[in-house]
Short mmCIF file of C-alpha atoms in Angstrom, two decimals:
data_model
loop_
_atom_site.label_atom_id
_atom_site.label_comp_id
_atom_site.label_asym_id
_atom_site.label_seq_id
_atom_site.Cartn_x
_atom_site.Cartn_y
_atom_site.Cartn_z
CA LYS C 16 0.00 0.00 0.00
CA ALA C 17 1.09 3.57 -0.54
CA GLY C 18 3.10 5.20 2.22
CA VAL C 19 2.81 8.67 3.68
CA THR C 20 3.05 11.20 0.86
CA GLN C 21 4.36 14.70 1.40
CA THR C 22 4.32 17.46 -1.17
CA PRO C 23 6.28 19.27 -2.31
CA ARG C 24 9.61 17.54 -1.67
CA TYR C 25 11.60 20.75 -1.92
CA LEU C 26 10.64 24.38 -1.51
CA ILE C 27 12.51 27.68 -1.52
CA LYS C 28 10.79 30.71 -0.04
CA THR C 29 11.76 34.27 0.84
CA ARG C 30 11.66 35.73 4.34
CA GLY C 31 8.24 37.11 5.17
CA GLN C 32 6.37 34.83 2.82
CA GLN C 33 4.06 32.06 3.91
CA VAL C 34 4.10 28.40 2.92
CA THR C 35 1.68 25.47 2.97
CA LEU C 36 2.88 21.89 3.12
CA SER C 37 0.69 18.89 2.41
CA CYS C 38 0.57 15.39 3.83
CA SER C 39 -1.49 12.41 2.71
CA PRO C 40 -1.49 9.64 5.33
CA ILE C 41 -1.63 5.93 4.73
CA SER C 42 -5.14 4.87 3.79
CA GLY C 43 -7.12 4.17 6.94
CA HIS C 44 -4.80 6.12 9.22
CA ARG C 45 -6.67 8.85 11.06
CA SER C 46 -3.88 10.36 13.16
CA VAL C 47 -1.40 12.74 11.53
CA SER C 48 1.55 14.42 13.24
CA TRP C 49 4.04 16.99 12.06
CA TYR C 50 7.71 17.31 13.05
CA GLN C 51 10.47 19.77 12.27
CA GLN C 52 14.04 18.49 11.86
CA THR C 53 17.08 20.76 11.92
CA PRO C 54 20.77 19.93 12.47
CA GLY C 55 20.86 21.96 15.66
CA GLN C 56 17.59 20.99 17.34
CA GLY C 57 16.99 17.54 15.89
CA LEU C 58 13.43 16.28 15.54
CA GLN C 59 10.85 18.42 17.28
CA PHE C 60 7.12 17.81 17.54
CA LEU C 61 4.85 20.46 16.02
CA PHE C 62 1.29 19.16 16.36
CA GLU C 63 -0.95 16.13 15.99
CA TYR C 64 -4.42 15.80 14.51
CA PHE C 65 -7.05 13.12 14.85
CA SER C 66 -10.49 13.28 13.26
CA GLU C 67 -9.92 16.86 12.12
CA THR C 68 -9.14 18.03 15.67
CA GLN C 69 -5.78 19.15 16.99
CA ARG C 70 -5.09 16.81 19.91
CA ASN C 71 -1.58 17.85 20.86
CA LYS C 72 0.71 20.80 20.21
CA GLY C 73 4.43 21.38 20.59
CA ASN C 74 6.28 24.52 21.63
CA PHE C 75 6.27 26.47 18.40
CA PRO C 76 5.05 30.03 17.80
CA GLY C 77 1.61 30.73 16.44
CA ARG C 78 3.08 31.27 12.97
CA PHE C 79 2.98 27.50 12.69
CA SER C 80 -0.50 26.13 12.19
CA GLY C 81 -2.13 23.09 10.74
CA ARG C 82 -5.39 21.44 9.91
CA GLN C 83 -6.79 18.06 8.97
CA PHE C 84 -9.51 17.35 6.47
CA SER C 85 -12.31 14.79 6.60
CA ASN C 86 -10.27 12.39 4.45
CA SER C 87 -7.44 12.60 7.04
CA ARG C 88 -5.16 14.57 4.72
CA SER C 89 -3.35 17.32 6.57
CA GLU C 90 -1.72 20.62 5.79
CA MET C 91 0.60 22.77 7.81
CA ASN C 92 1.12 26.45 7.25
CA VAL C 93 3.97 28.70 8.28
CA SER C 94 3.37 32.42 7.99
CA THR C 95 5.90 35.25 8.00
CA LEU C 96 8.79 32.92 7.28
CA GLU C 97 12.11 33.43 9.06
CA LEU C 98 15.53 32.14 8.10
CA GLY C 99 15.41 29.82 11.10
CA ASP C 100 12.38 28.05 9.67
CA SER C 101 14.64 26.35 7.14
CA ALA C 102 14.29 22.68 7.97
CA LEU C 103 13.02 19.28 6.94
CA TYR C 104 9.32 19.06 7.81
CA LEU C 105 8.12 15.52 8.40
CA CYS C 106 4.63 14.17 8.55
CA ALA C 107 3.73 10.89 10.26
CA SER C 108 0.50 8.94 10.31
CA SER C 109 -0.77 6.33 12.73
CA LEU C 110 -3.59 3.82 12.70
CA GLY C 111 -4.89 4.17 16.21
CA GLN C 112 -6.48 6.96 18.12
CA VAL C 113 -3.98 9.34 19.58
CA GLY C 114 -1.91 7.68 22.23
CA ARG C 115 -3.96 4.51 22.47
CA ASN C 116 -2.41 1.07 22.42
CA GLY C 117 1.05 2.29 21.54
CA TYR C 118 0.56 2.32 17.78
CA GLY C 119 3.66 3.10 15.77
CA TYR C 120 3.95 5.97 13.32
CA THR C 121 4.81 5.84 9.63
CA PHE C 122 6.77 8.84 8.45
CA GLY C 123 6.92 10.44 5.04
CA SER C 124 10.17 11.49 3.38
CA GLY C 125 9.57 15.10 4.29
CA THR C 126 9.50 18.51 2.66
CA ARG C 127 12.82 20.34 2.61
CA LEU C 128 12.06 24.04 3.14
CA THR C 129 14.75 26.62 2.54
CA VAL C 130 14.09 30.23 3.51
CA VAL C 131 16.34 32.82 1.88
CA ASP S 17 8.35 13.89 29.44
CA ALA S 18 10.34 10.93 30.68
CA LYS S 19 13.81 10.99 29.15
CA THR S 20 15.96 8.37 27.52
CA THR S 21 19.75 8.11 27.49
CA GLN S 22 21.64 6.51 24.64
CA PRO S 23 25.31 6.43 23.64
CA ASN S 24 26.14 8.82 20.81
CA SER S 25 27.52 6.20 18.46
CA MET S 26 28.28 2.52 18.01
CA GLU S 27 30.10 0.44 15.44
CA SER S 28 29.39 -3.06 14.26
CA ASN S 29 30.70 -5.53 11.73
CA GLU S 30 28.48 -6.73 8.93
CA GLU S 31 26.57 -9.95 9.64
CA GLU S 32 27.24 -9.74 13.37
CA PRO S 33 24.57 -9.05 16.02
CA VAL S 34 24.22 -5.53 17.35
CA HIS S 35 22.88 -4.57 20.78
CA LEU S 36 21.77 -0.95 21.04
CA PRO S 37 21.15 0.13 24.65
CA CYS S 38 18.74 2.67 26.06
CA ASN S 39 18.29 3.84 29.65
CA HIS S 40 14.96 5.24 30.80
CA SER S 41 15.09 5.27 34.58
CA THR S 42 12.11 7.65 34.93
CA ILE S 43 9.74 5.60 32.81
CA SER S 44 6.15 5.56 34.01
CA GLY S 45 3.78 2.64 34.01
CA THR S 46 1.87 4.00 31.01
CA ASP S 47 4.90 4.55 28.76
CA TYR S 48 5.51 2.34 25.78
CA ILE S 49 9.13 1.99 24.62
CA HIS S 50 9.42 2.76 20.91
CA TRP S 51 12.41 2.46 18.61
CA TYR S 52 12.72 4.29 15.33
CA ARG S 53 15.62 4.61 12.95
CA GLN S 54 16.45 7.21 10.38
CA LEU S 55 18.50 6.41 7.31
CA PRO S 56 20.29 9.24 5.50
CA SER S 57 17.93 11.51 3.56
CA GLN S 58 14.82 9.71 4.78
CA GLY S 59 12.17 10.19 7.43
CA PRO S 60 12.30 8.07 10.59
CA GLU S 61 11.18 4.48 10.23
CA TYR S 62 9.31 2.55 12.91
CA VAL S 63 11.32 -0.43 14.13
CA ILE S 64 9.58 -1.94 17.14
CA HIS S 65 7.80 -1.10 20.37
CA GLY S 66 6.93 -2.81 23.62
CA LEU S 67 5.52 -2.28 27.08
CA THR S 68 6.77 -4.98 29.44
CA SER S 69 7.53 -8.18 27.58
CA ASN S 70 10.29 -8.80 25.07
CA VAL S 71 9.11 -8.32 21.49
CA ASN S 72 10.24 -9.73 18.16
CA ASN S 73 9.43 -8.73 14.62
CA ARG S 74 11.02 -9.19 11.22
CA MET S 75 13.34 -6.23 11.72
CA ALA S 76 14.60 -6.64 15.26
CA SER S 77 14.04 -7.77 18.82
CA LEU S 78 13.39 -5.60 21.83
CA ALA S 79 14.58 -6.79 25.21
CA ILE S 80 13.05 -4.91 28.15
CA ALA S 81 14.54 -5.09 31.62
CA GLU S 82 12.34 -6.48 34.34
CA ASP S 83 12.19 -3.10 36.10
CA ARG S 84 11.64 -1.39 32.70
CA LYS S 85 14.39 1.13 33.43
CA SER S 86 16.36 0.05 30.40
CA SER S 87 15.91 -1.73 27.10
CA THR S 88 18.03 -3.08 24.28
CA LEU S 89 17.30 -3.14 20.58
CA ILE S 90 18.84 -6.21 18.98
CA LEU S 91 19.65 -6.46 15.30
CA HIS S 92 20.43 -10.12 14.80
CA ARG S 93 22.65 -9.77 11.73
CA ALA S 94 23.72 -6.25 10.86
CA THR S 95 23.84 -5.29 7.21
CA LEU S 96 25.25 -2.18 5.59
CA ARG S 97 21.67 -0.96 5.16
CA ASP S 98 21.25 -0.91 8.93
CA ALA S 99 23.64 2.05 9.21
CA ALA S 100 21.37 4.77 10.58
CA VAL S 101 20.51 6.86 13.61
CA TYR S 102 18.47 4.80 16.09
CA TYR S 103 16.10 6.57 18.46
CA CYS S 104 14.71 5.13 21.67
CA ILE S 105 11.53 6.97 22.63
CA LEU S 106 9.03 6.72 25.46
CA ARG S 107 5.44 7.30 24.52
CA ASP S 108 2.55 7.69 26.93
CA HIS S 109 -0.19 5.46 25.59
CA THR S 110 -3.05 6.88 27.63
CA GLY S 111 -3.74 9.68 25.19
CA ALA S 112 -2.77 12.50 27.53
CA ASN S 113 0.43 13.33 25.69
CA SER S 114 1.23 10.99 22.86
CA LYS S 115 3.86 12.94 20.97
CA LEU S 116 7.18 11.34 20.12
CA THR S 117 10.06 13.12 21.85
CA PHE S 118 13.23 12.34 19.92
CA GLY S 119 16.65 12.62 21.54
CA LYS S 120 19.92 12.62 19.62
CA GLY S 121 19.84 8.87 19.06
CA ILE S 122 22.65 6.39 18.44
CA THR S 123 24.52 6.67 15.17
CA LEU S 124 25.23 3.09 14.11
CA SER S 125 28.07 2.44 11.68
CA VAL S 126 28.38 -0.97 10.04
CA ARG S 127 31.75 -2.11 8.77
CA PRO S 128 31.86 -4.43 5.75
#
């Protein structure tokens, strides 16, 4: 079956612009999480959605937002981009309800965002 | 969040077993132990998880100490494709806070 699909794979934006990243989870998966990966900070949790509701949020400013649609696809948006937002943004989907039964996550290959 | 402690790096020879340790002395009763690995230029990949009992799957085995304060990921025969960063993560399974908190992980090198 198809894995987690993230689009686009690469993106270059200018400071001050906004960007929207897309994630299509594995069919049947209803939980979608977003992570930011940078060389300095490693992998950091952004937020998690289940059934179109944000269930958990990391420590990122309000410029970072997300949403989930009825088909479980998710988007994340970053407004007023800063140079420090340059990172690999990873999406992960999970079968079970958030936190229940220890389900594992399947990650996509990520979107590489460069802010210039 | 309960923390995990892992060595920064380990080396192994191809086709030999590898034991990757993880300490989690502050683990709570509701925490599952998850292992993920990340190959170069890819997103993390789920390896295995467990709660109290040892677990086996096609990729690896997970040995959990009786007091659950440590665990070991076992790769039975390392291959060059197993060279990656391995993350040991505790995840609260009650739903209160289910995010994955990644540390720096163990960078595993496999020698041919």
